Short mmCIF file of C-alpha atoms in Angstrom, two decimals:
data_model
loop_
_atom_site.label_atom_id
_atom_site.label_comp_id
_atom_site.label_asym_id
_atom_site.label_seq_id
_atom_site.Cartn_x
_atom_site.Cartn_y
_atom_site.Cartn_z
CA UNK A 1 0.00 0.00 0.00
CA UNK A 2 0.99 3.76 -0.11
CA UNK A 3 1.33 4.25 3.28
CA UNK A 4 3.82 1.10 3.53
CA UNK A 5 6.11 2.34 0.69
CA UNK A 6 6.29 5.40 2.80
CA UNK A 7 6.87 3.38 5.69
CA UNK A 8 9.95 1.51 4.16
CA UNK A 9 11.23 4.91 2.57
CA UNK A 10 11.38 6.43 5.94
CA UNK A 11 13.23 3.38 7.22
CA UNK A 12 15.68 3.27 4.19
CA UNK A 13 16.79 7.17 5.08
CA UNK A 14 16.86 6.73 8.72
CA UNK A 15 19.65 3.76 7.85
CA UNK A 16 17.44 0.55 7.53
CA UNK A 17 18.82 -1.12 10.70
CA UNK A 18 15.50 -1.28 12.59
CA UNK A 19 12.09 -1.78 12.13
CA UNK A 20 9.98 0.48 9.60
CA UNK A 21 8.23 3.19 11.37
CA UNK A 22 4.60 3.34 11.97
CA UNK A 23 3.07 6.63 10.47
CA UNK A 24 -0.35 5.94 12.56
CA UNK A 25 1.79 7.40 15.47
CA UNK A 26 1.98 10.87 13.96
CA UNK A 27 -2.11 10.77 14.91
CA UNK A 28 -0.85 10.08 18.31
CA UNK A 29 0.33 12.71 21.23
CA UNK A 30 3.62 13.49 21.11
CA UNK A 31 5.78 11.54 23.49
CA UNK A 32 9.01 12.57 24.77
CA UNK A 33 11.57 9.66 25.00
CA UNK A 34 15.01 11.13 26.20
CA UNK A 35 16.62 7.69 25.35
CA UNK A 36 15.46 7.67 21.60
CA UNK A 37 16.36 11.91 21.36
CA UNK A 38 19.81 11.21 22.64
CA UNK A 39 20.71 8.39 19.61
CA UNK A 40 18.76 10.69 16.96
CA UNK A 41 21.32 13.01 18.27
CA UNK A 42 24.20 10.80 18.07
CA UNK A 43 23.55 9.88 14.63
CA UNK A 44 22.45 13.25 13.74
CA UNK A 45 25.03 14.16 10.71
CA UNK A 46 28.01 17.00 11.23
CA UNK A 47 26.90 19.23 8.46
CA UNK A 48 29.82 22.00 9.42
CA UNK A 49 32.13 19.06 8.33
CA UNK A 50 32.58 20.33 4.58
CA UNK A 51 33.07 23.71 5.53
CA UNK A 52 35.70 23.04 7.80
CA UNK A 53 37.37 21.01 5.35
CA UNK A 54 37.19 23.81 3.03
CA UNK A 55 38.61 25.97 5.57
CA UNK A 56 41.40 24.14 5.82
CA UNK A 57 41.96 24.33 2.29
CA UNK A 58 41.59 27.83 1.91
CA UNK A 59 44.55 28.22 4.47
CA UNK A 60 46.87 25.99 2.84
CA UNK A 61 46.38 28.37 -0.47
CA UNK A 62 46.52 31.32 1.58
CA UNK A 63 49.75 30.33 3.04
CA UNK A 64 51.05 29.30 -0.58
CA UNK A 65 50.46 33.16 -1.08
CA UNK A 66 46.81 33.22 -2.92
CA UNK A 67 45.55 36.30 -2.95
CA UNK A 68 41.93 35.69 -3.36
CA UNK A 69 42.33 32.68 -0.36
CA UNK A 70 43.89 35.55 2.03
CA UNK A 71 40.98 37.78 1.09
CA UNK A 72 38.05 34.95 1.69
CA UNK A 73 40.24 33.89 4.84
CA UNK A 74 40.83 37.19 5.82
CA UNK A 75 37.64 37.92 5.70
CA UNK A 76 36.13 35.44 7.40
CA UNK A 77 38.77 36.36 11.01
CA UNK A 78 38.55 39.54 10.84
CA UNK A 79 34.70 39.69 10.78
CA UNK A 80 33.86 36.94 13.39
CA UNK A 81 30.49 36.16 11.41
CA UNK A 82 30.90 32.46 11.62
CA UNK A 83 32.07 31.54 14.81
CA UNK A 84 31.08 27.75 14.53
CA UNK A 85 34.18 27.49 11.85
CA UNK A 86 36.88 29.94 12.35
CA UNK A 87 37.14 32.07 15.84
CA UNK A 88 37.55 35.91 14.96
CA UNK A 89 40.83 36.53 15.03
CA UNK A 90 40.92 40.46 13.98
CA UNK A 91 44.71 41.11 13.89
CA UNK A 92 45.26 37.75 11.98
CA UNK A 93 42.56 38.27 9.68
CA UNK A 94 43.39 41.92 8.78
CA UNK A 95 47.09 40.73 8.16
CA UNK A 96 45.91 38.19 5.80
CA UNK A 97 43.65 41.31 4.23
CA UNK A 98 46.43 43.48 3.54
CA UNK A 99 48.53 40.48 2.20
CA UNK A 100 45.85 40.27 -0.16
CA UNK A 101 46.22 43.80 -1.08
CA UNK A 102 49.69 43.89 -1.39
CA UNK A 103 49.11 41.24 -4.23
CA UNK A 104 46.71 43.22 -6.09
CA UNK A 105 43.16 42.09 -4.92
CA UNK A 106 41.56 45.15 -4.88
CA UNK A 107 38.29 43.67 -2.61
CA UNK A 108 41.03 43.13 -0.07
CA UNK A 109 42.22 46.54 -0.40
CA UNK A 110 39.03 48.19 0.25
CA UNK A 111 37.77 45.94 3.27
CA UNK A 112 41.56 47.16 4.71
CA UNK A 113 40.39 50.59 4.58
CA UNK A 114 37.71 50.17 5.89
CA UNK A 115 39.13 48.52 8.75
CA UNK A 116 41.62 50.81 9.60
CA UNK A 117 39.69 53.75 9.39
CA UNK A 118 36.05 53.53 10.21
CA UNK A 119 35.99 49.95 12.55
CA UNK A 120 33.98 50.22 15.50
CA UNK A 121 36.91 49.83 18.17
CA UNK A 122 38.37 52.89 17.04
CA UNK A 123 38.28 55.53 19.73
CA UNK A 124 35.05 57.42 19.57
CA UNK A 125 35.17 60.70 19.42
CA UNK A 126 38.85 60.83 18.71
CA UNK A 127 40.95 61.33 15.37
CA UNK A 128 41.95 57.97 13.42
CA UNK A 129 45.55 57.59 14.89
CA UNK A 130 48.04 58.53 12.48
CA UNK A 131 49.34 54.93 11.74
CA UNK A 132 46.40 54.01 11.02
CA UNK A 133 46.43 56.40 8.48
CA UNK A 134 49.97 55.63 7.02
CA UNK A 135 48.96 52.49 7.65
CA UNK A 136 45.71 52.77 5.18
CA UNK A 137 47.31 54.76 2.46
CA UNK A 138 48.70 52.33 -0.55
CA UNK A 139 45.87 50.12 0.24
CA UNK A 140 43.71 53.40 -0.35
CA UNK A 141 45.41 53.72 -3.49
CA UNK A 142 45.46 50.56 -4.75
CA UNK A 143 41.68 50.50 -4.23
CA UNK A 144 41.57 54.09 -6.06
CA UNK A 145 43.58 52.66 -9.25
CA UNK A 146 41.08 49.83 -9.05
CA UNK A 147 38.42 52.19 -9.92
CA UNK A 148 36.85 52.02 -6.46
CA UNK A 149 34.79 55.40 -6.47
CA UNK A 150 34.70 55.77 -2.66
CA UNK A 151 38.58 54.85 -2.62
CA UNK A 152 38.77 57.71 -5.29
CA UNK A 153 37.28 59.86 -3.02
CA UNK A 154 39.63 59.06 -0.16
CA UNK A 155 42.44 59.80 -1.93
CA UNK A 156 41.11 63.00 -2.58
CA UNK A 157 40.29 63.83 1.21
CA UNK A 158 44.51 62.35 1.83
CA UNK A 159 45.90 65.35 -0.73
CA UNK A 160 43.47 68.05 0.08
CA UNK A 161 44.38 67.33 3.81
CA UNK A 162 47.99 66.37 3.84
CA UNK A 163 47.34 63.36 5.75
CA UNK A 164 49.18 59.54 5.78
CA UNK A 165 52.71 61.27 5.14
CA UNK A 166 51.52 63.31 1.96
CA UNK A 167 52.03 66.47 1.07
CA UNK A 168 49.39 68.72 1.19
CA UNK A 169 48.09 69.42 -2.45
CA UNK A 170 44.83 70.54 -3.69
CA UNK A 171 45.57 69.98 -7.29
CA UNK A 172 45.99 66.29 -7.05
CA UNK A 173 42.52 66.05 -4.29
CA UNK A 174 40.72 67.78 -7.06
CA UNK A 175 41.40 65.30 -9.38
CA UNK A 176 40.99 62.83 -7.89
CA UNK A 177 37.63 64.02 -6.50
CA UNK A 178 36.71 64.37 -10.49
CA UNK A 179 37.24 61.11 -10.90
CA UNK A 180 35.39 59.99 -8.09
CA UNK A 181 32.55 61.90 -10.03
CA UNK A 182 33.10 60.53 -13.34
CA UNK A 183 32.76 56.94 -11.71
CA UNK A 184 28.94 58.25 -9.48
CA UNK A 185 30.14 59.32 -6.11
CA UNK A 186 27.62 61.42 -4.47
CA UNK A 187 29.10 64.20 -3.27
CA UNK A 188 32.30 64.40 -5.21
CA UNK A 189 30.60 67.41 -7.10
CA UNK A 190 30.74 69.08 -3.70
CA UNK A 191 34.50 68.25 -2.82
CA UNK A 192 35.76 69.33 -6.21
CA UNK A 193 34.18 73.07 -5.44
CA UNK A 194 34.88 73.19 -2.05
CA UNK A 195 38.61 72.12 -2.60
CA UNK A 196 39.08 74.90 -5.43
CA UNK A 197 37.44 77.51 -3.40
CA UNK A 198 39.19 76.95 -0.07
CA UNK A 199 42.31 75.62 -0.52
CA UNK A 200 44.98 77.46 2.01
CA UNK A 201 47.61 76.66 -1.02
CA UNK A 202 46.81 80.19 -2.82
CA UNK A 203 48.20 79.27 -5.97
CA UNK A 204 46.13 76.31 -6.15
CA UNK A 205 43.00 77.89 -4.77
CA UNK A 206 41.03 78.95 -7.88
CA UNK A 207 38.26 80.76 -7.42
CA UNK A 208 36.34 81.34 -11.24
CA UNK A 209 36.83 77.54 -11.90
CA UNK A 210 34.98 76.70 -8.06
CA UNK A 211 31.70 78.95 -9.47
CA UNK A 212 32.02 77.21 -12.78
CA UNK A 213 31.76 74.00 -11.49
CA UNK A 214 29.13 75.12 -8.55
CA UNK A 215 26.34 76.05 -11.16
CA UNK A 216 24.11 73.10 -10.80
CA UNK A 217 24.45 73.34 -6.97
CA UNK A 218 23.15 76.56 -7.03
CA UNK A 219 20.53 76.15 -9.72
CA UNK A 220 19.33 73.61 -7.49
CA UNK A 221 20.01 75.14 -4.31
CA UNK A 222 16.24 74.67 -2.54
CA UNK A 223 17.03 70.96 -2.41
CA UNK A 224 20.77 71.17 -1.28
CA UNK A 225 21.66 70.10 2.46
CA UNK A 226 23.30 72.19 4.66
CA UNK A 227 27.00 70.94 4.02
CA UNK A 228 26.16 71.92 -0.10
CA UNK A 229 25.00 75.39 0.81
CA UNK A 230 28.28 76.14 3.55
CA UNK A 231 29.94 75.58 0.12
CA UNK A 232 28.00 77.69 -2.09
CA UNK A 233 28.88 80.23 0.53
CA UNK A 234 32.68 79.80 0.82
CA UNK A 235 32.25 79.59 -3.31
CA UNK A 236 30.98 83.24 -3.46
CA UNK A 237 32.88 84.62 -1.08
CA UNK A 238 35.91 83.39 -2.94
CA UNK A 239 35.05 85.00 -5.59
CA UNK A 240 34.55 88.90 -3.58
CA UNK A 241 30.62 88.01 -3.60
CA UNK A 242 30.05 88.35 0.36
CA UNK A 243 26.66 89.53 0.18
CA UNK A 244 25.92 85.97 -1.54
CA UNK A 245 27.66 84.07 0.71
CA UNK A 246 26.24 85.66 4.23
CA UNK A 247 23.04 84.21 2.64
CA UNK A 248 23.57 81.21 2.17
CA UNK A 249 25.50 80.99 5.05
CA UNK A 250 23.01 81.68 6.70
CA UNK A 251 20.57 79.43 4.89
CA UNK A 252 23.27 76.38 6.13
CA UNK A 253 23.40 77.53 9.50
CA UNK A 254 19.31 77.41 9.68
CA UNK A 255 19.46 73.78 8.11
CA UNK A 256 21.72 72.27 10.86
CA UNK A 257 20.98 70.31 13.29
CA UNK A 258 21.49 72.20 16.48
CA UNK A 259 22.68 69.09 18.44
CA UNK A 260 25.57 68.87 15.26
CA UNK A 261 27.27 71.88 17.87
CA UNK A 262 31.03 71.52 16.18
CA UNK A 263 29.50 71.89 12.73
CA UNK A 264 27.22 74.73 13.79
CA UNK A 265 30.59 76.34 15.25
CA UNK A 266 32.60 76.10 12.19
CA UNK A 267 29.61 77.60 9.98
CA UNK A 268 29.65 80.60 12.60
CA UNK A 269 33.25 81.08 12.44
CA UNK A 270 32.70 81.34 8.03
CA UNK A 271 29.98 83.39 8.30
CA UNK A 272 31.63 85.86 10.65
CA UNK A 273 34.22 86.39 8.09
CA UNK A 274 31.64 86.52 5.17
CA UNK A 275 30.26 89.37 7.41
CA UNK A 276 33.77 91.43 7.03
CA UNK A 277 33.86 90.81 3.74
CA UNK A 278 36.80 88.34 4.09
CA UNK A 279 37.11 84.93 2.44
CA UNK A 280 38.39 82.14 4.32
CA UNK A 281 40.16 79.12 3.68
CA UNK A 282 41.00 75.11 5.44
CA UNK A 283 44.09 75.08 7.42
CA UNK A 284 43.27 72.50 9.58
CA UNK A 285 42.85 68.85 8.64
CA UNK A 286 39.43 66.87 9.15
CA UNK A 287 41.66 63.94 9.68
CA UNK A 288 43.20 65.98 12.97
CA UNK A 289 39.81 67.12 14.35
CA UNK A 290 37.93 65.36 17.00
CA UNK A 291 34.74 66.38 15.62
#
């Protein structure tokens, strides 16, 4: 009958060593039996098994220098997300991440960035320690060349603020903020302008090309945030057009969130200067500030 084929399938899965189960049970109560739990248990299959065997083989090509096996490996320690197979192991796992990098896997590179600069046991509230910085840098780079936009970007905010042992240099962050653009970052627009218009370089500060470039921010000013419109305001008061840039200074200032208190104080400190009819540029690094 039906219900015996079913009867000898089930017994055939569970091994065939004992007798074929009755299905009229499952229209009985439920019945605890520790005895019969504990062998289901016992014989209960290790499904982990594979992936720990494929662990193990990822090492051995990680340690034979692969760079993709580093970056799965990597990975895998640095993030903790699978406990049951491989105990996080951050310091180990973010070597094997950078090893990675250093042999051109540009995944690696970026997850290396982002663990140097923006993990969650930084100190809050503090800069990102210099090393960490240094540290960052060619992996930043490699990630850029890659054609990472966010990477592109990064290398941007590293010349326009000196930082990780470079030289200060607005000429190189703007480019490489226009590149971020041409590959979709949102706010690269934004960088570009504000780079051009308050660079403390003067030679490299240029003023005309900022406004150029700030046209469709303005044109579309009503939607802007308040970060877009502090801009707008440093543009036209780069270019001797103070009476422009109170106002929208002013505009920014409204938009902030009053709880944002070290933005709010740095808007203040522009728009006081807008007020006397004096432009103002960045001397001081972002990557410096506690902010």
């Amino acid at each position: 009958t039906e219900t015996q084929m079913v009867q000898s399938i089930v017994a055939d899965m569970l091994g065939g060593d004992g007798p074929e189960p009755n299905l009229a049970v499952l229209d009985q109560p439920l019945r605890d039996d520790a005895a019969l739990r504990t062998k289901l248990n016992d014989r209960w299959p290790d499904y982990t098994a594979p992936y720990r065997n494929r662990i193990r083989a990822i090492e051995r090509k990680a340690a034979d220098g692969d760079s993709l096996a580093q970056f799965g490996l990597g990975a895998l320690l640095y993030s903790g997300k699978e406990p049951r197979l491989a105990k996080q192991d951050k310091p180990r796992g973010l070597a094997l991440l950078e090893q990675a990098s250093a042999g051109g896997n540009v995944m690696a590179a970026t997850v290396v960035v982002s663990a140097l600069l923006m993990d969650e046991d930084l100190p809050k509230g503090k800069p990102v320690p210099k090393d960490n910085l240094q540290r960052a840098l060619p992996h930043m780079r490699r990630a850029a060349d890659g054609n990472v936009p966010m990477a592109m970007g990064g290398m941007g905010d590293y010349y326009f603020n000196g930082a990780g042992g470079l030289a200060r240099d607005c000429q190189q962050a703007e480019q490489w903020y226009a590149r971020a653009e041409d590959a979709g970052l949102e706010g690269a627009r934004n960088s570009r302008v504000w780079t051009l218009a308050v660079c403390p370089i003067s030679e490299q500060r240029d003023a005309p090309r900022a406004l150029e470039l700030a046209g469709a921010m303005i044109a579309s000013a009503d939607t802007l945030p308040p970060a877009e419109l502090d801009t707008i305001a440093a543009v036209y008061a780069a270019n001797g057009r103070f009476s422009e840039a109170v106002t929208y200074q002013q505009r920014a200032i409204d938009g902030v969130d009053a709880a944002n208190k070290a933005m709010v104080r740095r808007m203040k400190e522009r728009l006081k200067a807008y007020q006397g009819k004096l432009g103002w540029t960045q001397s001081y690094s972002i990557f410096e500030q506690n902010e």
